[in-house]
Amino acid sequence: MSNAPYRCGFVTLVGRPNVGKSTLLNRVLGQKIAITSHRPQTTRNRIPGVLTRPDAQIVFVDTPGLHKAERALNQHMVDVATEALWDTDAVALLIEAGVGPELEVGISETVTELLEQLRGTGKPVFLVINKIDRLPRPQVLPIIAAYQDAFDFAAILPVSATKGIGVDALLDALAAAMPEGPALYPEDALTDLPERFIAAEMVREKLFRQLGQEVPYSTAVTVEAWRELSDSGRVEIEAVVHVERESQKGIVIGKGGQMLKRIGIDARRDLERMLAAKVHLRLFVRVEKGWTRSVGSLKKLGYGEQ
């Protein structure tokens, strides 16, 4: 039996959009907590996920991808990510291993600016090179060299979040960096997010996956009603999809209501897995004009409350 002290702390996941932060969090937890899609800027809030090990408890904080803020919603997302850099014990900076002609050995302007912020925090920073399954190892080495010259990382760890490659080594390194202390959450806890929040996120994920063009970026989801029926064990959920314009409302509903129905079916499946219960999900669509550009509307729809 080990006499090593127990460790517990927070690790913030940061990086550009679509580098795999949410996928990594879900992989680490072994369960879907953070929504994912192939489209950038899917994550909009801080998403905490708790991993409890025999030697440590690590509270991961998934954050929105860092990008240029053009609307109030985008500024909210950038603020969430940058504020999380300070309220943490360590930072895991995720970058994406390029592939073929898209391989970028150089460091982007966004990441360069982020590294400057990280220097000021004094936190240990772990560079996580994700999606290494797409590259032969000789092509990963120049990426490692470029970042080693740019910053004094606590460690540089290549991983594949989708395939699990290198994840155990990453967790060992992060656990060792956590401060000594007792666990903050029960052993079986995965997150402290309310079920309503997760339900709204699961519906929003389906909007990103089902809808084309720019419509998903103008949608938000709120849960208006949640009823747990003790006699049947069923959960009844009513959720509203908010859009900015009437034309977007028609796209979300689809011809004969088929798009909204498809979104509802896909979301219900995820909700039933999460709740381990039958779910009756009713979706409505409401126009909230210009909500992505209004700070007041953002707060009304739940952004800025974390």
Short mmCIF file of C-alpha atoms in Angstrom, two decimals:
data_model
loop_
_atom_site.label_atom_id
_atom_site.label_comp_id
_atom_site.label_asym_id
_atom_site.label_seq_id
_atom_site.Cartn_x
_atom_site.Cartn_y
_atom_site.Cartn_z
CA MET A 1 0.00 0.00 0.00
CA SER A 2 1.42 3.37 -1.00
CA ASN A 3 2.20 5.97 1.68
CA ALA A 4 2.29 8.77 -0.87
CA PRO A 5 0.01 11.70 0.07
CA TYR A 6 -3.29 12.06 -1.76
CA ARG A 7 -3.48 14.88 -4.29
CA CYS A 8 -6.38 16.95 -5.54
CA GLY A 9 -6.56 19.95 -7.84
CA PHE A 10 -7.86 21.63 -10.96
CA VAL A 11 -6.60 21.39 -14.55
CA THR A 12 -7.85 23.86 -17.15
CA LEU A 13 -8.04 22.64 -20.75
CA VAL A 14 -7.32 25.48 -23.20
CA GLY A 15 -6.54 25.86 -26.88
CA ARG A 16 -7.88 26.98 -30.22
CA PRO A 17 -11.33 25.83 -31.35
CA ASN A 18 -11.77 22.23 -32.48
CA VAL A 19 -8.47 20.85 -31.19
CA GLY A 20 -10.23 18.14 -29.18
CA LYS A 21 -10.55 19.54 -25.64
CA SER A 22 -14.09 18.24 -25.13
CA THR A 23 -13.27 14.90 -26.73
CA LEU A 24 -10.32 14.52 -24.35
CA LEU A 25 -12.49 15.33 -21.34
CA ASN A 26 -15.06 12.72 -22.35
CA ARG A 27 -12.30 10.17 -22.94
CA VAL A 28 -10.77 10.81 -19.51
CA LEU A 29 -14.12 10.48 -17.72
CA GLY A 30 -15.29 7.49 -19.73
CA GLN A 31 -18.64 9.21 -20.20
CA LYS A 32 -20.02 12.04 -22.29
CA ILE A 33 -20.15 15.27 -20.30
CA ALA A 34 -19.01 17.85 -22.85
CA ILE A 35 -20.73 18.12 -26.23
CA THR A 36 -18.67 17.74 -29.39
CA SER A 37 -19.02 18.35 -33.12
CA HIS A 38 -16.75 18.71 -36.13
CA ARG A 39 -17.50 22.44 -36.09
CA PRO A 40 -15.38 24.92 -34.13
CA GLN A 41 -16.69 26.99 -31.20
CA THR A 42 -19.13 24.33 -30.00
CA THR A 43 -18.21 24.79 -26.32
CA ARG A 44 -19.49 28.06 -24.83
CA ASN A 45 -19.13 27.63 -21.06
CA ARG A 46 -16.78 26.13 -18.50
CA ILE A 47 -17.47 22.40 -18.32
CA PRO A 48 -16.08 20.72 -15.18
CA GLY A 49 -15.34 17.00 -15.15
CA VAL A 50 -14.13 15.03 -12.13
CA LEU A 51 -11.69 12.12 -12.41
CA THR A 52 -11.07 10.19 -9.19
CA ARG A 53 -8.04 7.89 -9.03
CA PRO A 54 -6.51 5.93 -6.15
CA ASP A 55 -3.74 8.53 -5.88
CA ALA A 56 -5.48 11.76 -6.90
CA GLN A 57 -8.66 13.55 -7.83
CA ILE A 58 -8.34 15.82 -10.88
CA VAL A 59 -11.07 18.33 -11.66
CA PHE A 60 -10.79 19.14 -15.36
CA VAL A 61 -12.28 22.37 -16.68
CA ASP A 62 -13.08 22.35 -20.39
CA THR A 63 -13.19 25.84 -21.90
CA PRO A 64 -14.32 27.46 -25.16
CA GLY A 65 -11.75 27.59 -27.95
CA LEU A 66 -9.78 30.83 -28.13
CA HIS A 67 -10.73 32.85 -31.20
CA LYS A 68 -11.34 36.40 -32.39
CA ALA A 69 -14.35 37.87 -30.59
CA GLU A 70 -16.71 39.67 -32.97
CA ARG A 71 -20.00 39.41 -31.05
CA ALA A 72 -21.02 39.55 -27.40
CA LEU A 73 -21.38 35.75 -27.42
CA ASN A 74 -17.85 35.31 -28.76
CA GLN A 75 -16.47 37.73 -26.18
CA HIS A 76 -18.22 35.75 -23.45
CA MET A 77 -16.55 32.57 -24.71
CA VAL A 78 -13.08 34.14 -24.82
CA ASP A 79 -13.56 35.63 -21.33
CA VAL A 80 -14.58 32.23 -19.95
CA ALA A 81 -11.42 30.64 -21.34
CA THR A 82 -8.97 33.33 -20.21
CA GLU A 83 -10.44 33.66 -16.70
CA ALA A 84 -10.09 29.90 -16.19
CA LEU A 85 -6.31 30.21 -16.61
CA TRP A 86 -5.98 31.86 -13.22
CA ASP A 87 -8.37 29.79 -11.11
CA THR A 88 -6.56 26.49 -11.56
CA ASP A 89 -3.57 24.45 -10.38
CA ALA A 90 -2.27 23.50 -13.83
CA VAL A 91 -3.03 24.17 -17.48
CA ALA A 92 -3.20 21.65 -20.30
CA LEU A 93 -2.68 23.50 -23.59
CA LEU A 94 -4.05 21.42 -26.45
CA ILE A 95 -2.81 21.82 -29.98
CA GLU A 96 -3.68 19.77 -33.03
CA ALA A 97 -1.15 17.69 -34.93
CA GLY A 98 -1.55 18.78 -38.56
CA VAL A 99 -1.87 16.36 -41.42
CA GLY A 100 -0.48 16.40 -44.97
CA PRO A 101 -0.16 19.86 -46.54
CA GLU A 102 -2.00 21.39 -43.55
CA LEU A 103 0.86 20.52 -41.18
CA GLU A 104 1.83 23.63 -39.25
CA VAL A 105 5.13 23.45 -37.41
CA GLY A 106 5.01 27.16 -36.57
CA ILE A 107 3.02 28.53 -33.64
CA SER A 108 -0.12 30.50 -34.49
CA GLU A 109 -0.63 34.08 -33.35
CA THR A 110 -3.49 32.98 -31.08
CA VAL A 111 -1.35 30.41 -29.29
CA THR A 112 1.59 32.84 -29.07
CA GLU A 113 -0.64 35.35 -27.29
CA LEU A 114 -1.94 32.59 -25.03
CA LEU A 115 1.59 31.56 -24.08
CA GLU A 116 2.29 35.14 -23.01
CA GLN A 117 -0.75 35.03 -20.72
CA LEU A 118 0.34 31.67 -19.32
CA ARG A 119 3.76 33.06 -18.42
CA GLY A 120 2.02 35.58 -16.21
CA THR A 121 -0.01 32.99 -14.31
CA GLY A 122 2.95 31.08 -12.92
CA LYS A 123 0.99 27.83 -13.34
CA PRO A 124 2.64 24.65 -14.66
CA VAL A 125 1.65 24.24 -18.30
CA PHE A 126 1.48 20.87 -20.05
CA LEU A 127 1.53 20.88 -23.85
CA VAL A 128 -0.83 18.21 -25.18
CA ILE A 129 -0.36 17.45 -28.88
CA ASN A 130 -3.66 15.86 -29.89
CA LYS A 131 -4.60 13.75 -32.92
CA ILE A 132 -1.14 12.20 -33.23
CA ASP A 133 -2.75 9.11 -34.77
CA ARG A 134 -2.95 11.16 -37.98
CA LEU A 135 0.81 11.67 -38.24
CA PRO A 136 3.89 9.44 -38.31
CA ARG A 137 6.15 10.16 -35.32
CA PRO A 138 8.92 11.84 -37.39
CA GLN A 139 6.42 14.57 -38.32
CA VAL A 140 5.50 15.15 -34.67
CA LEU A 141 9.10 15.85 -33.64
CA PRO A 142 9.36 19.27 -35.40
CA ILE A 143 6.16 20.37 -33.63
CA ILE A 144 7.66 19.41 -30.27
CA ALA A 145 10.89 21.25 -31.08
CA ALA A 146 9.06 24.44 -32.09
CA TYR A 147 7.11 24.57 -28.84
CA GLN A 148 10.10 23.66 -26.67
CA ASP A 149 11.84 26.75 -27.99
CA ALA A 150 8.81 28.94 -27.28
CA PHE A 151 7.89 28.02 -23.70
CA ASP A 152 9.14 26.16 -20.62
CA PHE A 153 6.48 23.45 -20.46
CA ALA A 154 6.17 21.13 -17.48
CA ALA A 155 5.92 18.31 -20.02
CA ILE A 156 5.04 17.75 -23.67
CA LEU A 157 2.68 14.84 -24.20
CA PRO A 158 1.45 13.53 -27.58
CA VAL A 159 -2.02 11.93 -27.38
CA SER A 160 -4.99 10.83 -29.42
CA ALA A 161 -8.17 11.68 -27.54
CA THR A 162 -10.35 9.65 -29.91
CA LYS A 163 -8.22 6.49 -29.67
CA GLY A 164 -6.90 6.90 -26.13
CA ILE A 165 -3.24 6.88 -27.16
CA GLY A 166 -1.01 8.54 -24.55
CA VAL A 167 -3.91 9.47 -22.26
CA ASP A 168 -2.71 7.36 -19.31
CA ALA A 169 0.71 9.02 -19.43
CA LEU A 170 -0.97 12.44 -19.52
CA LEU A 171 -3.10 11.62 -16.48
CA ASP A 172 -0.09 10.37 -14.53
CA ALA A 173 1.79 13.60 -15.25
CA LEU A 174 -1.17 15.79 -14.28
CA ALA A 175 -1.89 13.82 -11.09
CA ALA A 176 1.71 14.26 -9.94
CA ALA A 177 1.38 18.03 -10.45
CA MET A 178 -1.69 18.40 -8.25
CA PRO A 179 -1.28 19.84 -4.74
CA GLU A 180 -1.56 17.56 -1.74
CA GLY A 181 -5.02 17.47 -0.23
CA PRO A 182 -8.23 15.47 0.19
CA ALA A 183 -10.75 14.87 -2.58
CA LEU A 184 -13.27 17.66 -3.14
CA TYR A 185 -15.98 15.50 -4.70
CA PRO A 186 -17.49 12.08 -3.92
CA GLU A 187 -15.74 9.16 -5.58
CA ASP A 188 -18.60 8.57 -8.04
CA ALA A 189 -19.00 12.24 -9.08
CA LEU A 190 -18.34 13.10 -12.72
CA THR A 191 -19.43 16.74 -12.78
CA ASP A 192 -21.26 19.31 -10.69
CA LEU A 193 -23.25 20.63 -13.63
CA PRO A 194 -27.04 20.54 -13.20
CA GLU A 195 -28.84 17.91 -15.29
CA ARG A 196 -30.86 20.70 -16.92
CA PHE A 197 -27.67 22.32 -18.20
CA ILE A 198 -26.38 19.04 -19.64
CA ALA A 199 -29.75 18.35 -21.26
CA ALA A 200 -29.74 21.77 -22.95
CA GLU A 201 -26.18 21.16 -24.14
CA MET A 202 -27.12 17.80 -25.65
CA VAL A 203 -29.89 19.42 -27.66
CA ARG A 204 -27.48 22.15 -28.78
CA GLU A 205 -24.97 19.53 -29.90
CA LYS A 206 -27.58 18.07 -32.26
CA LEU A 207 -28.18 21.53 -33.72
CA PHE A 208 -24.48 21.77 -34.53
CA ARG A 209 -24.45 18.29 -36.03
CA GLN A 210 -27.67 18.50 -38.04
CA LEU A 211 -27.79 22.10 -39.28
CA GLY A 212 -25.56 23.53 -41.98
CA GLN A 213 -23.93 26.88 -42.61
CA GLU A 214 -23.99 29.45 -39.79
CA VAL A 215 -27.36 28.66 -38.19
CA PRO A 216 -25.98 26.68 -35.20
CA TYR A 217 -23.89 29.67 -34.14
CA SER A 218 -27.09 31.68 -33.74
CA THR A 219 -28.87 29.10 -31.58
CA ALA A 220 -29.14 28.65 -27.83
CA VAL A 221 -31.14 26.14 -25.81
CA THR A 222 -32.93 26.54 -22.48
CA VAL A 223 -34.85 23.90 -20.54
CA GLU A 224 -38.21 25.35 -19.52
CA ALA A 225 -39.73 22.34 -17.74
CA TRP A 226 -38.43 19.14 -16.12
CA ARG A 227 -40.78 16.61 -14.59
CA GLU A 228 -39.80 13.24 -13.12
CA LEU A 229 -42.80 10.91 -13.03
CA SER A 230 -42.40 8.56 -10.08
CA ASP A 231 -45.10 6.14 -11.20
CA SER A 232 -43.53 5.40 -14.60
CA GLY A 233 -39.91 6.46 -13.97
CA ARG A 234 -40.14 8.64 -17.07
CA VAL A 235 -38.64 12.12 -17.35
CA GLU A 236 -40.54 14.78 -19.28
CA ILE A 237 -38.44 17.66 -20.60
CA GLU A 238 -39.54 20.78 -22.45
CA ALA A 239 -36.77 22.79 -24.10
CA VAL A 240 -36.70 25.90 -26.27
CA VAL A 241 -34.32 26.46 -29.17
CA HIS A 242 -33.65 30.19 -29.45
CA VAL A 243 -32.70 31.69 -32.82
CA GLU A 244 -31.97 35.24 -33.95
CA ARG A 245 -34.21 35.54 -37.00
CA GLU A 246 -37.52 34.20 -38.32
CA SER A 247 -35.73 32.67 -41.31
CA GLN A 248 -33.59 30.60 -38.93
CA LYS A 249 -36.69 29.37 -37.15
CA GLY A 250 -37.92 27.80 -40.37
CA ILE A 251 -34.57 26.11 -40.96
CA VAL A 252 -34.51 24.61 -37.46
CA ILE A 253 -38.07 23.32 -37.75
CA GLY A 254 -37.56 22.03 -41.29
CA LYS A 255 -40.12 20.95 -43.86
CA GLY A 256 -43.11 19.50 -42.09
CA GLY A 257 -41.21 19.72 -38.79
CA GLN A 258 -38.83 16.96 -39.85
CA MET A 259 -35.57 18.68 -38.87
CA LEU A 260 -36.76 19.51 -35.35
CA LYS A 261 -38.08 15.96 -35.00
CA ARG A 262 -34.71 14.50 -36.03
CA ILE A 263 -32.88 16.77 -33.58
CA GLY A 264 -35.26 15.71 -30.82
CA ILE A 265 -34.85 12.00 -31.51
CA ASP A 266 -31.05 12.21 -31.44
CA ALA A 267 -31.03 14.30 -28.26
CA ARG A 268 -33.51 11.99 -26.53
CA ARG A 269 -31.24 9.00 -27.09
CA ASP A 270 -28.34 10.74 -25.37
CA LEU A 271 -30.57 11.93 -22.54
CA GLU A 272 -31.89 8.43 -21.91
CA ARG A 273 -28.35 7.11 -21.68
CA MET A 274 -27.39 9.85 -19.26
CA LEU A 275 -30.46 9.60 -17.04
CA ALA A 276 -30.93 5.82 -17.35
CA ALA A 277 -34.63 6.48 -17.82
CA LYS A 278 -37.21 6.89 -20.55
CA VAL A 279 -37.36 10.50 -21.71
CA HIS A 280 -40.17 12.41 -23.38
CA LEU A 281 -38.58 15.47 -24.99
CA ARG A 282 -40.62 18.32 -26.45
CA LEU A 283 -38.81 21.00 -28.42
CA PHE A 284 -40.02 24.47 -29.33
CA VAL A 285 -38.37 27.21 -31.39
CA ARG A 286 -38.47 30.86 -30.36
CA VAL A 287 -37.01 33.99 -31.98
CA GLU A 288 -34.81 36.10 -29.70
CA LYS A 289 -33.74 38.86 -32.06
CA GLY A 290 -30.02 39.65 -32.06
CA TRP A 291 -29.34 37.66 -28.90
CA THR A 292 -25.70 36.87 -29.77
CA ARG A 293 -24.89 40.61 -29.79
CA SER A 294 -26.75 41.58 -26.61
CA VAL A 295 -25.18 41.15 -23.17
CA GLY A 296 -28.65 41.26 -21.61
CA SER A 297 -29.92 38.49 -23.87
CA LEU A 298 -26.83 36.39 -23.15
CA LYS A 299 -27.53 36.53 -19.42
CA LYS A 300 -31.19 35.74 -20.03
CA LEU A 301 -30.19 32.60 -21.92
CA GLY A 302 -27.73 31.46 -19.26
CA TYR A 303 -24.41 32.77 -20.56
CA GLY A 304 -22.31 34.68 -18.07
CA GLU A 305 -23.78 32.90 -15.03
CA GLN A 306 -20.82 30.58 -14.42
#
